[in-house]
JSON list of C-alpha atoms in Angstrom, two decimals:
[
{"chain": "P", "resi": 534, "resn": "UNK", "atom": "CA", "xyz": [21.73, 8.28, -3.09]},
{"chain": "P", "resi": 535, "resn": "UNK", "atom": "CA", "xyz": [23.91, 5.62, -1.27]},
{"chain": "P", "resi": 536, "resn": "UNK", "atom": "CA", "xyz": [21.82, 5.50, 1.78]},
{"chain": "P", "resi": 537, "resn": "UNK", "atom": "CA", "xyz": [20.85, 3.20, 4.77]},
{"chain": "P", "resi": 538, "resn": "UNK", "atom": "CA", "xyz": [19.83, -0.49, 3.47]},
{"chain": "P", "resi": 539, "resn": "UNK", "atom": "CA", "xyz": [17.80, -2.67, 5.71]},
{"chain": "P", "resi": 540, "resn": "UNK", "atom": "CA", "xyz": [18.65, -6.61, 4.69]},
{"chain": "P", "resi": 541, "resn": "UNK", "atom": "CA", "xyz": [17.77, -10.34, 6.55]},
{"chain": "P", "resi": 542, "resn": "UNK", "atom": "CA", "xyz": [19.11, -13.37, 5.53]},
{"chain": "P", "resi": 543, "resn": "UNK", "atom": "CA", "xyz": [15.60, -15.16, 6.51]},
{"chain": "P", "resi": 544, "resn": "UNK", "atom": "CA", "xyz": [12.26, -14.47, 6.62]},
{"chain": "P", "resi": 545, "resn": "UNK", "atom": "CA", "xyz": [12.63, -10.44, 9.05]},
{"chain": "P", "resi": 546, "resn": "UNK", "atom": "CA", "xyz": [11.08, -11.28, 12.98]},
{"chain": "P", "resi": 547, "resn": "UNK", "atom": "CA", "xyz": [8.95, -8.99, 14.32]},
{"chain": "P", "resi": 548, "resn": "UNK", "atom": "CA", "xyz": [12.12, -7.85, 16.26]},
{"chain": "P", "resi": 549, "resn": "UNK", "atom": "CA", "xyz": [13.77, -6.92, 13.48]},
{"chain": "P", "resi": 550, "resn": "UNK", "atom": "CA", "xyz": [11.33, -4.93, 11.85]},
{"chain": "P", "resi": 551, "resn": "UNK", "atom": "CA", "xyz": [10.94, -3.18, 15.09]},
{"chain": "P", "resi": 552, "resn": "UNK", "atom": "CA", "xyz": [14.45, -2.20, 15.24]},
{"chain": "P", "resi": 553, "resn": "UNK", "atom": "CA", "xyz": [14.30, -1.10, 11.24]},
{"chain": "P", "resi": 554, "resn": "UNK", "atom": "CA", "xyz": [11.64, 1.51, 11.94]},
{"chain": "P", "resi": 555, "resn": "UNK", "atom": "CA", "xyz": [13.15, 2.66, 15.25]},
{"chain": "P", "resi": 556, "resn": "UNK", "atom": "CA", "xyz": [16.46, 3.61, 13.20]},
{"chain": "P", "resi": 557, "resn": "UNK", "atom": "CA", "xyz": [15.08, 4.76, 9.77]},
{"chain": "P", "resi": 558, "resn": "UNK", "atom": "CA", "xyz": [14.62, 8.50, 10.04]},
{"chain": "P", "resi": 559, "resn": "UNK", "atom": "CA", "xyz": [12.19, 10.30, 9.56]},
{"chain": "P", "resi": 560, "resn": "UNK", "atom": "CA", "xyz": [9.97, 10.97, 5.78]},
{"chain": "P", "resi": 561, "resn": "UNK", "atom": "CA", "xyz": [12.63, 10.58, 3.16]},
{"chain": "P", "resi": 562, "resn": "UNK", "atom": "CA", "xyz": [9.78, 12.70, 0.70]},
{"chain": "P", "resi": 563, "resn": "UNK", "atom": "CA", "xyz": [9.23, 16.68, 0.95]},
{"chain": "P", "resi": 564, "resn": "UNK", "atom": "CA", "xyz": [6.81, 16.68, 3.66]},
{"chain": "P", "resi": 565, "resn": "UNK", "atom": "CA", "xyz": [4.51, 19.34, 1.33]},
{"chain": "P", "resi": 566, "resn": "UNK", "atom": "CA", "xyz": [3.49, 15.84, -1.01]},
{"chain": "P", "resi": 567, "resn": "UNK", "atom": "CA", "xyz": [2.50, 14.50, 2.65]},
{"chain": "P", "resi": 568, "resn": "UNK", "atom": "CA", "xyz": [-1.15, 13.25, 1.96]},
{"chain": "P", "resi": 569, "resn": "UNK", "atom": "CA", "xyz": [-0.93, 13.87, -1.83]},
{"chain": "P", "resi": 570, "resn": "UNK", "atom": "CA", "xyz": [-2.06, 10.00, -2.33]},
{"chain": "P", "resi": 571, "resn": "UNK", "atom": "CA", "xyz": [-5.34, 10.28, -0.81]},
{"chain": "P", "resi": 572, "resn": "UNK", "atom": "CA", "xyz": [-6.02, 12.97, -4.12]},
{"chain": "P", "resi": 573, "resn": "UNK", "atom": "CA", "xyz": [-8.26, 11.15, -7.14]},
{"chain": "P", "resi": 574, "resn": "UNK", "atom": "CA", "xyz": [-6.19, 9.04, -9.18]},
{"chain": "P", "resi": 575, "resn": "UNK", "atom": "CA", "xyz": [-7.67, 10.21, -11.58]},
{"chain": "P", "resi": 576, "resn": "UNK", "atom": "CA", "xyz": [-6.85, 13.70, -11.81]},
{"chain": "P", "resi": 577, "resn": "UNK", "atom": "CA", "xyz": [-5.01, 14.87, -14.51]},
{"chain": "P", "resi": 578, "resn": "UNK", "atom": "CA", "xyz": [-3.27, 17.73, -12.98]},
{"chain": "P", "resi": 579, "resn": "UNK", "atom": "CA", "xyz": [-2.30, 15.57, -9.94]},
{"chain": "P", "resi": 580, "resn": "UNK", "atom": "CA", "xyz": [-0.46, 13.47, -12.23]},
{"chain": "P", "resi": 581, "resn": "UNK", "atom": "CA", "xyz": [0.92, 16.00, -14.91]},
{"chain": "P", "resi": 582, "resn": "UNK", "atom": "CA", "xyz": [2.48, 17.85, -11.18]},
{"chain": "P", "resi": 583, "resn": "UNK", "atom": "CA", "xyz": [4.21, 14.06, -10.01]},
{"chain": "P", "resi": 584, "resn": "UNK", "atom": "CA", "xyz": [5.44, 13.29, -13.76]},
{"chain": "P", "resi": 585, "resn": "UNK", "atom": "CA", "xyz": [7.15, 16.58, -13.83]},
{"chain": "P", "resi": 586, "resn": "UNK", "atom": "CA", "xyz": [8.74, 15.82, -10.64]},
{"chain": "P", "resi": 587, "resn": "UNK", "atom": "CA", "xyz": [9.99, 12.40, -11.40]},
{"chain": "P", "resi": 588, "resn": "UNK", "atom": "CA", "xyz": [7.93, 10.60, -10.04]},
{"chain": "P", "resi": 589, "resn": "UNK", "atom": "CA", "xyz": [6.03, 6.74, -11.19]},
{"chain": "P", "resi": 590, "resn": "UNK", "atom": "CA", "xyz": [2.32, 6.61, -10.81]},
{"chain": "P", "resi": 591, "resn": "UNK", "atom": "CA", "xyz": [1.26, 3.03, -10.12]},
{"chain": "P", "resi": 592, "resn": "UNK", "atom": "CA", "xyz": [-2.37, 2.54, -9.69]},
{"chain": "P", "resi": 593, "resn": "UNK", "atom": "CA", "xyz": [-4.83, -0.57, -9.76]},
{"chain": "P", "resi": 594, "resn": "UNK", "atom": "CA", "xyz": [-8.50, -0.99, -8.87]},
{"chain": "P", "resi": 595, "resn": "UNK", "atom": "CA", "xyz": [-10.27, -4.10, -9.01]},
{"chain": "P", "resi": 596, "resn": "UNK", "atom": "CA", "xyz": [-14.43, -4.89, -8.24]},
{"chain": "P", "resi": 597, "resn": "UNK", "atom": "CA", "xyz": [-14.79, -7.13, -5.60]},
{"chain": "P", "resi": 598, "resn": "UNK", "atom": "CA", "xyz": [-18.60, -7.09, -5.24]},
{"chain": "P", "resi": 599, "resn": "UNK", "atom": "CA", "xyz": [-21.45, -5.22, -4.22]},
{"chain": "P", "resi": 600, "resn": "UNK", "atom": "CA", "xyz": [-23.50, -4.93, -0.95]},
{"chain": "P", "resi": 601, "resn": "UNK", "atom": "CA", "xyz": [-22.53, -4.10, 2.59]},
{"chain": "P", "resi": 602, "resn": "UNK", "atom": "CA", "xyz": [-21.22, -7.24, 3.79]},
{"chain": "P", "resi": 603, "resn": "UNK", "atom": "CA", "xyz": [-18.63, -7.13, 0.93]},
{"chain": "P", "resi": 604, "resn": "UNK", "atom": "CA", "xyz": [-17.51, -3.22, 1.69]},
{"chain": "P", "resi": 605, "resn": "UNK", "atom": "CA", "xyz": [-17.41, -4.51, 5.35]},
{"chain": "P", "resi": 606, "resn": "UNK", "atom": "CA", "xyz": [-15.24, -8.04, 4.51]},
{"chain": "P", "resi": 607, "resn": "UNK", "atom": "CA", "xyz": [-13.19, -5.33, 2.43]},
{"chain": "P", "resi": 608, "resn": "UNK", "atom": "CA", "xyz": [-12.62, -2.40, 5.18]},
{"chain": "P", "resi": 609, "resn": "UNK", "atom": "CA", "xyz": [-11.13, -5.46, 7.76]},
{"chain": "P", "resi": 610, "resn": "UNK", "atom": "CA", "xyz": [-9.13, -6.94, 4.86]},
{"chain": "P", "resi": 611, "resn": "UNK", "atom": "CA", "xyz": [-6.91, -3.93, 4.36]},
{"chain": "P", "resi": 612, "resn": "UNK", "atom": "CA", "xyz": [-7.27, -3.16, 8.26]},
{"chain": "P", "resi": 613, "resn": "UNK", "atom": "CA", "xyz": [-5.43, -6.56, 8.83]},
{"chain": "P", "resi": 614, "resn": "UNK", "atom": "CA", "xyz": [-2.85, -6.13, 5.38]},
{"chain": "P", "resi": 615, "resn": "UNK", "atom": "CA", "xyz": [-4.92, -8.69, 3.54]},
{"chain": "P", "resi": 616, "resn": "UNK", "atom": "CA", "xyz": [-3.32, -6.79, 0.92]},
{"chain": "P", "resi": 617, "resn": "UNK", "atom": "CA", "xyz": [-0.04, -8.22, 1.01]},
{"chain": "P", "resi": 618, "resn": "UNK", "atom": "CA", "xyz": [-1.08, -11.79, 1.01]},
{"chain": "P", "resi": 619, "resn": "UNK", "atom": "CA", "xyz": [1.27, -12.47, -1.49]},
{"chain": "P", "resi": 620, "resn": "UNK", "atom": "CA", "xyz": [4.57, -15.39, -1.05]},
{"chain": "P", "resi": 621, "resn": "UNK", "atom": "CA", "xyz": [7.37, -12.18, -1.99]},
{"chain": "P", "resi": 622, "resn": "UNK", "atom": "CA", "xyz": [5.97, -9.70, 0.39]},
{"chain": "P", "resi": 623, "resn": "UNK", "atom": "CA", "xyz": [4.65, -9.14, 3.70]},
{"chain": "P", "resi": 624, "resn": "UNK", "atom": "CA", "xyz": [3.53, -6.64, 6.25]},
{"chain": "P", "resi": 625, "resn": "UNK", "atom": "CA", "xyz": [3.06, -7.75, 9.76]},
{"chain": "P", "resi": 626, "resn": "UNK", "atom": "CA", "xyz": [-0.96, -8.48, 9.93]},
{"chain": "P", "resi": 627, "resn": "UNK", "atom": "CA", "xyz": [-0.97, -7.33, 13.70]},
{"chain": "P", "resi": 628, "resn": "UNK", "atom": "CA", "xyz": [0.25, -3.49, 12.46]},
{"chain": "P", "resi": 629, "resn": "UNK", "atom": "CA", "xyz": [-2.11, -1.30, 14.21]},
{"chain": "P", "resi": 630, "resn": "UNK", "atom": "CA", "xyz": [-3.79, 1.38, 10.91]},
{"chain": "P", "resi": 631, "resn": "UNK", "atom": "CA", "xyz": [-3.45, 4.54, 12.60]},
{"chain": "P", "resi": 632, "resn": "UNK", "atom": "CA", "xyz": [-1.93, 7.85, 11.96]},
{"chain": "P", "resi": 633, "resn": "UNK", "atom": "CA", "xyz": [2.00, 8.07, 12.86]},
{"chain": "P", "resi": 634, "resn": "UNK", "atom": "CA", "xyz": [2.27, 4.18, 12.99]},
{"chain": "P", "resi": 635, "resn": "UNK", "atom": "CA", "xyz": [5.73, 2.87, 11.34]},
{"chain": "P", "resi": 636, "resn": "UNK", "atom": "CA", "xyz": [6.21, -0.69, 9.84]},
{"chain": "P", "resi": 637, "resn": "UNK", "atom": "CA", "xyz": [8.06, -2.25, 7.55]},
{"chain": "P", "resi": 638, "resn": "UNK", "atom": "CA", "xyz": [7.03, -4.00, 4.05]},
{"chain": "P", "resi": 639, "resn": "UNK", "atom": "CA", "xyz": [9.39, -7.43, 3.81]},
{"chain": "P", "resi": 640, "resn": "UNK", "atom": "CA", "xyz": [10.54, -8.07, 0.48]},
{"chain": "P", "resi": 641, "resn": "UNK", "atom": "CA", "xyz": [11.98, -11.38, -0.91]},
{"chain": "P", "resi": 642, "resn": "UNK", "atom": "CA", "xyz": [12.76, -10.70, -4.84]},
{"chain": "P", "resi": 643, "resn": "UNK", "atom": "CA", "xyz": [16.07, -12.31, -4.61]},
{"chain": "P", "resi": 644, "resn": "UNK", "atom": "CA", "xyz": [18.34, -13.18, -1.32]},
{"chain": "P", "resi": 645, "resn": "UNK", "atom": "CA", "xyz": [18.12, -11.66, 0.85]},
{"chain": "P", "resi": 646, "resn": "UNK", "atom": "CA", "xyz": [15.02, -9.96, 2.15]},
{"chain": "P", "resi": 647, "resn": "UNK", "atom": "CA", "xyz": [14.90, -6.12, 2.28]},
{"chain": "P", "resi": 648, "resn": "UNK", "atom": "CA", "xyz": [12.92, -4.74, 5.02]},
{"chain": "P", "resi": 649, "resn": "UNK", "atom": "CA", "xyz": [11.64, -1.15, 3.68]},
{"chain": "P", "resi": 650, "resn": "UNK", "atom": "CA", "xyz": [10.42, 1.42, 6.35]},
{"chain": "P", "resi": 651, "resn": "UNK", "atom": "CA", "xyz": [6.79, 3.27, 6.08]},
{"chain": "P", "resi": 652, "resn": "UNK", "atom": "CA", "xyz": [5.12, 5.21, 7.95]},
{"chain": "P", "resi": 653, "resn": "UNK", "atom": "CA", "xyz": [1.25, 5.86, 8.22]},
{"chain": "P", "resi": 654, "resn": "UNK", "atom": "CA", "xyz": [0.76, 9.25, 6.63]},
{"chain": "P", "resi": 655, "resn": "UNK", "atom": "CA", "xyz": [-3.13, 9.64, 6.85]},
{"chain": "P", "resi": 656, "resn": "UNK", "atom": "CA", "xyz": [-5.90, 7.59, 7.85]},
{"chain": "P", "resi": 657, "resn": "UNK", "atom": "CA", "xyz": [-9.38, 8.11, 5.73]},
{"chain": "P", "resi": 658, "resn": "UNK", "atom": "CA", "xyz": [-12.48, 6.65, 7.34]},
{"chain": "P", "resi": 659, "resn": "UNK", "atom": "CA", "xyz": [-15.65, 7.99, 5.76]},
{"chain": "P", "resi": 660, "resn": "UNK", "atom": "CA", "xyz": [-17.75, 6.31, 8.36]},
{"chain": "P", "resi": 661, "resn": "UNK", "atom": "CA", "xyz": [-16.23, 9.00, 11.02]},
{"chain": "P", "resi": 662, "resn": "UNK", "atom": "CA", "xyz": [-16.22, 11.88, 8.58]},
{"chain": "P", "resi": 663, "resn": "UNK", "atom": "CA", "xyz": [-18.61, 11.58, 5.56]},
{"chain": "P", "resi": 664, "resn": "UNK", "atom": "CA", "xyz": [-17.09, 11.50, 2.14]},
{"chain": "P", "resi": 665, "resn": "UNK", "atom": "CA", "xyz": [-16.83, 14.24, -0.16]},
{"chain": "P", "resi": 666, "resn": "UNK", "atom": "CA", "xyz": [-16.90, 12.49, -3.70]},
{"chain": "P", "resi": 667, "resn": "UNK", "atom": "CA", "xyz": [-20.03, 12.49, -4.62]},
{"chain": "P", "resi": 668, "resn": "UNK", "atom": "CA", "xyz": [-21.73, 8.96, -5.42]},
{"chain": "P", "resi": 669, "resn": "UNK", "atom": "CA", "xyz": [-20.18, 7.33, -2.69]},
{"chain": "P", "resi": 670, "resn": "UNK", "atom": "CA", "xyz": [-21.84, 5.73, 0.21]},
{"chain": "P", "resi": 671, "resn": "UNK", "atom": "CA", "xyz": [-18.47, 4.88, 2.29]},
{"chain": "P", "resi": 672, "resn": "UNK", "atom": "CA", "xyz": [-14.97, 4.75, 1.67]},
{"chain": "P", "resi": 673, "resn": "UNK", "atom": "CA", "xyz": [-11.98, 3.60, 3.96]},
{"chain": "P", "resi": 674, "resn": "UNK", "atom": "CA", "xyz": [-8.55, 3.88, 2.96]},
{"chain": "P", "resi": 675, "resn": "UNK", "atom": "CA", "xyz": [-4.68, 4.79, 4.54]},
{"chain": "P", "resi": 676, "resn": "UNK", "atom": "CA", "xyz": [-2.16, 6.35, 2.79]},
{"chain": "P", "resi": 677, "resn": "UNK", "atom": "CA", "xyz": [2.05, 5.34, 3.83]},
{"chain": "P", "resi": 678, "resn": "UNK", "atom": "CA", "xyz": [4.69, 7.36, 3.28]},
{"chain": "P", "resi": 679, "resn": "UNK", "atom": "CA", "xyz": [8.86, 6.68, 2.72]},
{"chain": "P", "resi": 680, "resn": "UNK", "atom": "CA", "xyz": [11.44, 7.01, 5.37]},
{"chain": "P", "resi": 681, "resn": "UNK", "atom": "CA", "xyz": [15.32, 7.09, 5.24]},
{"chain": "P", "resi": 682, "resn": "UNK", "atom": "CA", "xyz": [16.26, 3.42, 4.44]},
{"chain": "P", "resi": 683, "resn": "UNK", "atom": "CA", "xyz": [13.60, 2.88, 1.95]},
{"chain": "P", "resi": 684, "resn": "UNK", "atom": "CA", "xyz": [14.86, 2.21, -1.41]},
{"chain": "P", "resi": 685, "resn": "UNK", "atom": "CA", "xyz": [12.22, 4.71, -3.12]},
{"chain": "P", "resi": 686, "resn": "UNK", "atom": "CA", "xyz": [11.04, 8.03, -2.30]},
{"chain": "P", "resi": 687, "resn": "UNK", "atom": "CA", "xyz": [6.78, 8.52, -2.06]},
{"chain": "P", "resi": 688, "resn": "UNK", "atom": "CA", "xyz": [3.53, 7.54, -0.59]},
{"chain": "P", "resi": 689, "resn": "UNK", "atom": "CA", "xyz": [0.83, 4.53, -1.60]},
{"chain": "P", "resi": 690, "resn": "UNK", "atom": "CA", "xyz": [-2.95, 4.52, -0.76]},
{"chain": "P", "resi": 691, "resn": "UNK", "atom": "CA", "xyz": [-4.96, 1.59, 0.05]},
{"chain": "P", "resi": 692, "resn": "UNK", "atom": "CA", "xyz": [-8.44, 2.32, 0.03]},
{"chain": "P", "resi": 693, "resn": "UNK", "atom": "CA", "xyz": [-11.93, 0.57, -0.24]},
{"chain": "P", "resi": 694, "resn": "UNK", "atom": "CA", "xyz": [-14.88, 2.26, -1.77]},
{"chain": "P", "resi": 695, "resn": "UNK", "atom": "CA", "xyz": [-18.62, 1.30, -1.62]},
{"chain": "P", "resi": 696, "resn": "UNK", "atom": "CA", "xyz": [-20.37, 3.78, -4.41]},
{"chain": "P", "resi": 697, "resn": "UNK", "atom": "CA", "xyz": [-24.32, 4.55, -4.93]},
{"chain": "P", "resi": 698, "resn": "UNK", "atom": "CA", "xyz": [-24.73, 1.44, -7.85]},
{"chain": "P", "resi": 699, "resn": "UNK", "atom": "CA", "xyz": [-23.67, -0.63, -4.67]},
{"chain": "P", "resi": 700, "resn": "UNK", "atom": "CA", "xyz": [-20.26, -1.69, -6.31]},
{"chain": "P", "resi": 701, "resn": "UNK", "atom": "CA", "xyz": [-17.62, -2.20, -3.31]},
{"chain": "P", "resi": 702, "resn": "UNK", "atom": "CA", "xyz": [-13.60, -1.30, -5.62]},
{"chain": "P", "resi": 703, "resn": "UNK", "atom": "CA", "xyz": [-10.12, -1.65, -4.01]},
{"chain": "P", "resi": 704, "resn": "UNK", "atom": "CA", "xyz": [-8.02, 0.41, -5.01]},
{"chain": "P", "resi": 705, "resn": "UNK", "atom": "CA", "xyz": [-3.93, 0.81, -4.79]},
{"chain": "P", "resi": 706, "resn": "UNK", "atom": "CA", "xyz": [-2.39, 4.39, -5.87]},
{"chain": "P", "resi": 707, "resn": "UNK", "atom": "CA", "xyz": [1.31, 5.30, -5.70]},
{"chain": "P", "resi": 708, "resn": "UNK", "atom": "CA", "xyz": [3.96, 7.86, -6.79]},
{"chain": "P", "resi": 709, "resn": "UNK", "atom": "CA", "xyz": [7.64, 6.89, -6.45]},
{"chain": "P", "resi": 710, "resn": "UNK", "atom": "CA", "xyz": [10.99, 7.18, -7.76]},
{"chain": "P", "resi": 711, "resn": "UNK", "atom": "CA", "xyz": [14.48, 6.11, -6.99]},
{"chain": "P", "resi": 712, "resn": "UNK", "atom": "CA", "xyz": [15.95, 6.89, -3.16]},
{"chain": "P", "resi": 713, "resn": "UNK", "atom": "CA", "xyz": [18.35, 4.41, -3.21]},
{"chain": "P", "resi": 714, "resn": "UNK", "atom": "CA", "xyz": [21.29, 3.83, -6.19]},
{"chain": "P", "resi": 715, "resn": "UNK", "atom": "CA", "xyz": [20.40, 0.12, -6.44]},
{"chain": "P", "resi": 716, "resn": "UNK", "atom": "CA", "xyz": [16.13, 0.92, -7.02]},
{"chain": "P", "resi": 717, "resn": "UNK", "atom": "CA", "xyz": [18.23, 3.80, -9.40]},
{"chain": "P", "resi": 718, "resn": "UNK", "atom": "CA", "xyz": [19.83, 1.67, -11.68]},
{"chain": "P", "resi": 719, "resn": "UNK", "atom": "CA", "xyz": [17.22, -1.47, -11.39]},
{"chain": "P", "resi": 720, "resn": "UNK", "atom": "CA", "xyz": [14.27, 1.00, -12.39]},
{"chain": "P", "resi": 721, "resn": "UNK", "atom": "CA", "xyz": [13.17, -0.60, -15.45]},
{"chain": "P", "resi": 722, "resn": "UNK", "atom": "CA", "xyz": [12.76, -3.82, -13.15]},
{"chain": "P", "resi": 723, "resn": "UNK", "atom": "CA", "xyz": [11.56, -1.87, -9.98]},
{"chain": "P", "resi": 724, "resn": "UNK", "atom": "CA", "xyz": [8.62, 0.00, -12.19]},
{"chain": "P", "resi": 725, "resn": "UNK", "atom": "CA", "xyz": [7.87, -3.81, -13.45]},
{"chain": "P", "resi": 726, "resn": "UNK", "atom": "CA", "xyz": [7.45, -5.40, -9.88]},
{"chain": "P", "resi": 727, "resn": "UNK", "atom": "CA", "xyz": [5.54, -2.12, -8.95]},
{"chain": "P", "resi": 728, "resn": "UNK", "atom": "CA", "xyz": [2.62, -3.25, -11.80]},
{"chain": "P", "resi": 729, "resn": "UNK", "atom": "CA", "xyz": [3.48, -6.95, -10.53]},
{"chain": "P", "resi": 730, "resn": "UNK", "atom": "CA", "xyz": [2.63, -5.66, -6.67]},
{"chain": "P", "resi": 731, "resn": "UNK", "atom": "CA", "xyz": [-0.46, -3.93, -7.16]},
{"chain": "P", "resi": 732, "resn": "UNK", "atom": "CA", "xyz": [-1.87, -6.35, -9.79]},
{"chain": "P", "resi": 733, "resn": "UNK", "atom": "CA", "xyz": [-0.78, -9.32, -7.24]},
{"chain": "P", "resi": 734, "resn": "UNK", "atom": "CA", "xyz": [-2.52, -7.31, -4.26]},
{"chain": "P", "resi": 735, "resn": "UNK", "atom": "CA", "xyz": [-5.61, -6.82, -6.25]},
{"chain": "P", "resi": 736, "resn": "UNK", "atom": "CA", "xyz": [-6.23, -10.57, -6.65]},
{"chain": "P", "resi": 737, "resn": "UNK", "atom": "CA", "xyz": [-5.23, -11.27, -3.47]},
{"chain": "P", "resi": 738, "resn": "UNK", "atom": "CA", "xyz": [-8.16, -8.98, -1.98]},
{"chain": "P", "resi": 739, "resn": "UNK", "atom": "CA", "xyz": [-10.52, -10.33, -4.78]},
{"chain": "P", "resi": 740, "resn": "UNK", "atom": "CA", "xyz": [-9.65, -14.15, -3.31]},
{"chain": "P", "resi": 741, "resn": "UNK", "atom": "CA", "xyz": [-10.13, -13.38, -0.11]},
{"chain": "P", "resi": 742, "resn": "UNK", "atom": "CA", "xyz": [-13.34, -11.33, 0.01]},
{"chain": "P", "resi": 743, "resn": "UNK", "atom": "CA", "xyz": [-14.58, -14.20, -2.13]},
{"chain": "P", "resi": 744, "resn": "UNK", "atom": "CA", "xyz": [-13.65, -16.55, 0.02]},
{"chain": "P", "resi": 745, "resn": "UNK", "atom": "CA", "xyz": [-14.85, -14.89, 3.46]},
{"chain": "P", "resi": 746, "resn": "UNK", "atom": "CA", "xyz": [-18.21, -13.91, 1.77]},
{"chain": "P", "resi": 747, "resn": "UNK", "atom": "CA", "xyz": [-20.36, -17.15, 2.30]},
{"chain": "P", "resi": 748, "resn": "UNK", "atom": "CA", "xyz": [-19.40, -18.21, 5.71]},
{"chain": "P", "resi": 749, "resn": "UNK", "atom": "CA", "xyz": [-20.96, -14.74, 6.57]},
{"chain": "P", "resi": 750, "resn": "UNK", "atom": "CA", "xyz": [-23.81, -14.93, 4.28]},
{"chain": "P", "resi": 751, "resn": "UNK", "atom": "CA", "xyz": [-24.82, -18.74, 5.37]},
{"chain": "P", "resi": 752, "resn": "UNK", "atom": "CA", "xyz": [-25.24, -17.58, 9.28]}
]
């Protein structure tokens, strides 16, 4: 459980998170929970099936509106990582969201930073193939998966949903557990910063849909 570590000593360049992904591996997850993510988070069997394999479940889901200028301020937030506006973690906002696309998420909990390799599972895009939950009048979300040199083994959604009562939700979903023997014996502190994350990235999107909204509504 040893395992590749990818560290900085400042703030990772762009080069360096180039030459983390190029070296990681490939999925450090059985490829047959590829995709699993973009399943309901809500499903009971889903997450009986990841509990019984060890795995954390880590969800959030926050209201940020209604109306078709907020899905649409909501779909480019998490296109451009709006998500991870937070001072402790970062993904490079010019990361293309496409299918096969790797990247790294920088982390800063102590000295130094920890660059921790992904890689763009699935893309969902309801606007180019209609969504099958019913109630839902567009939905937009990507799901990431681990590769060797991540400290955890799993896969997180970030998705956007705009449903029939006009509501517009983020949402964050994740299953993980322990790839790495320092995430192994820091779990009770890595499952805390995993509620920390996604309750950090929900009010991060809530801020800056808010924010965007009335320079587009006053034109």
């Amino acid at each position: 459980m040893a395992g590749k570590l990818f560290l900085s000593w400042t703030r990772p360049t762009q080069e360096q998170q180039q030459n983390c992904t190029a070296i990681a591996g490939g999925f450090n997850y059985n490829t047959t929970l590829q995709g699993t993510s973009a399943l309901s988070a809500e499903d009971k069997i889903l997450q009986d099936n990841l509990a019984k394999n060890g795995f954390f479940i880590n969800r959030a889901r926050v209201l940020l509106g209604t109306g078709s200028i907020t899905y649409a301020l909501a779909k480019s937030a998490v296109l451009t990582w709006r998500q991870f506006g937070l001072k402790w973690a970062f993904v490079d906002p010019q990361t293309p969201v496409e299918k096969g696309r790797r990247f790294c998420v920088c982390v800063n909990e102590f000295f130094p930073w920890v660059m921790m390799p992904l890689q763009i599972a699935y893309v969902a895009d309801a606007s180019i193939q209609p969504p099958s939950a019913a109630g839902i009048k567009d939905s937009f979300g990507f799901g990431s998966g681990t590769l060797q040199g991540h400290l955890l083994v799993g896969e997180e959604r970030f998705s956007v949903q705009w449903d029939e009562d006009d509501r517009v939700w983020y949402e964050i979903f994740s299953f993980s557990k322990p790839a790495h023997i320092i995430s192994a014996i820091g779990l009770p502190y890595v499952r805390f910063r995993q509620k920390c994350f996604a309750r950090q990235s929900a009010e991060a999107m809530v801020k800056h849909v808010s924010a965007q909204k009335p320079k587009i509504e006053d034109i």
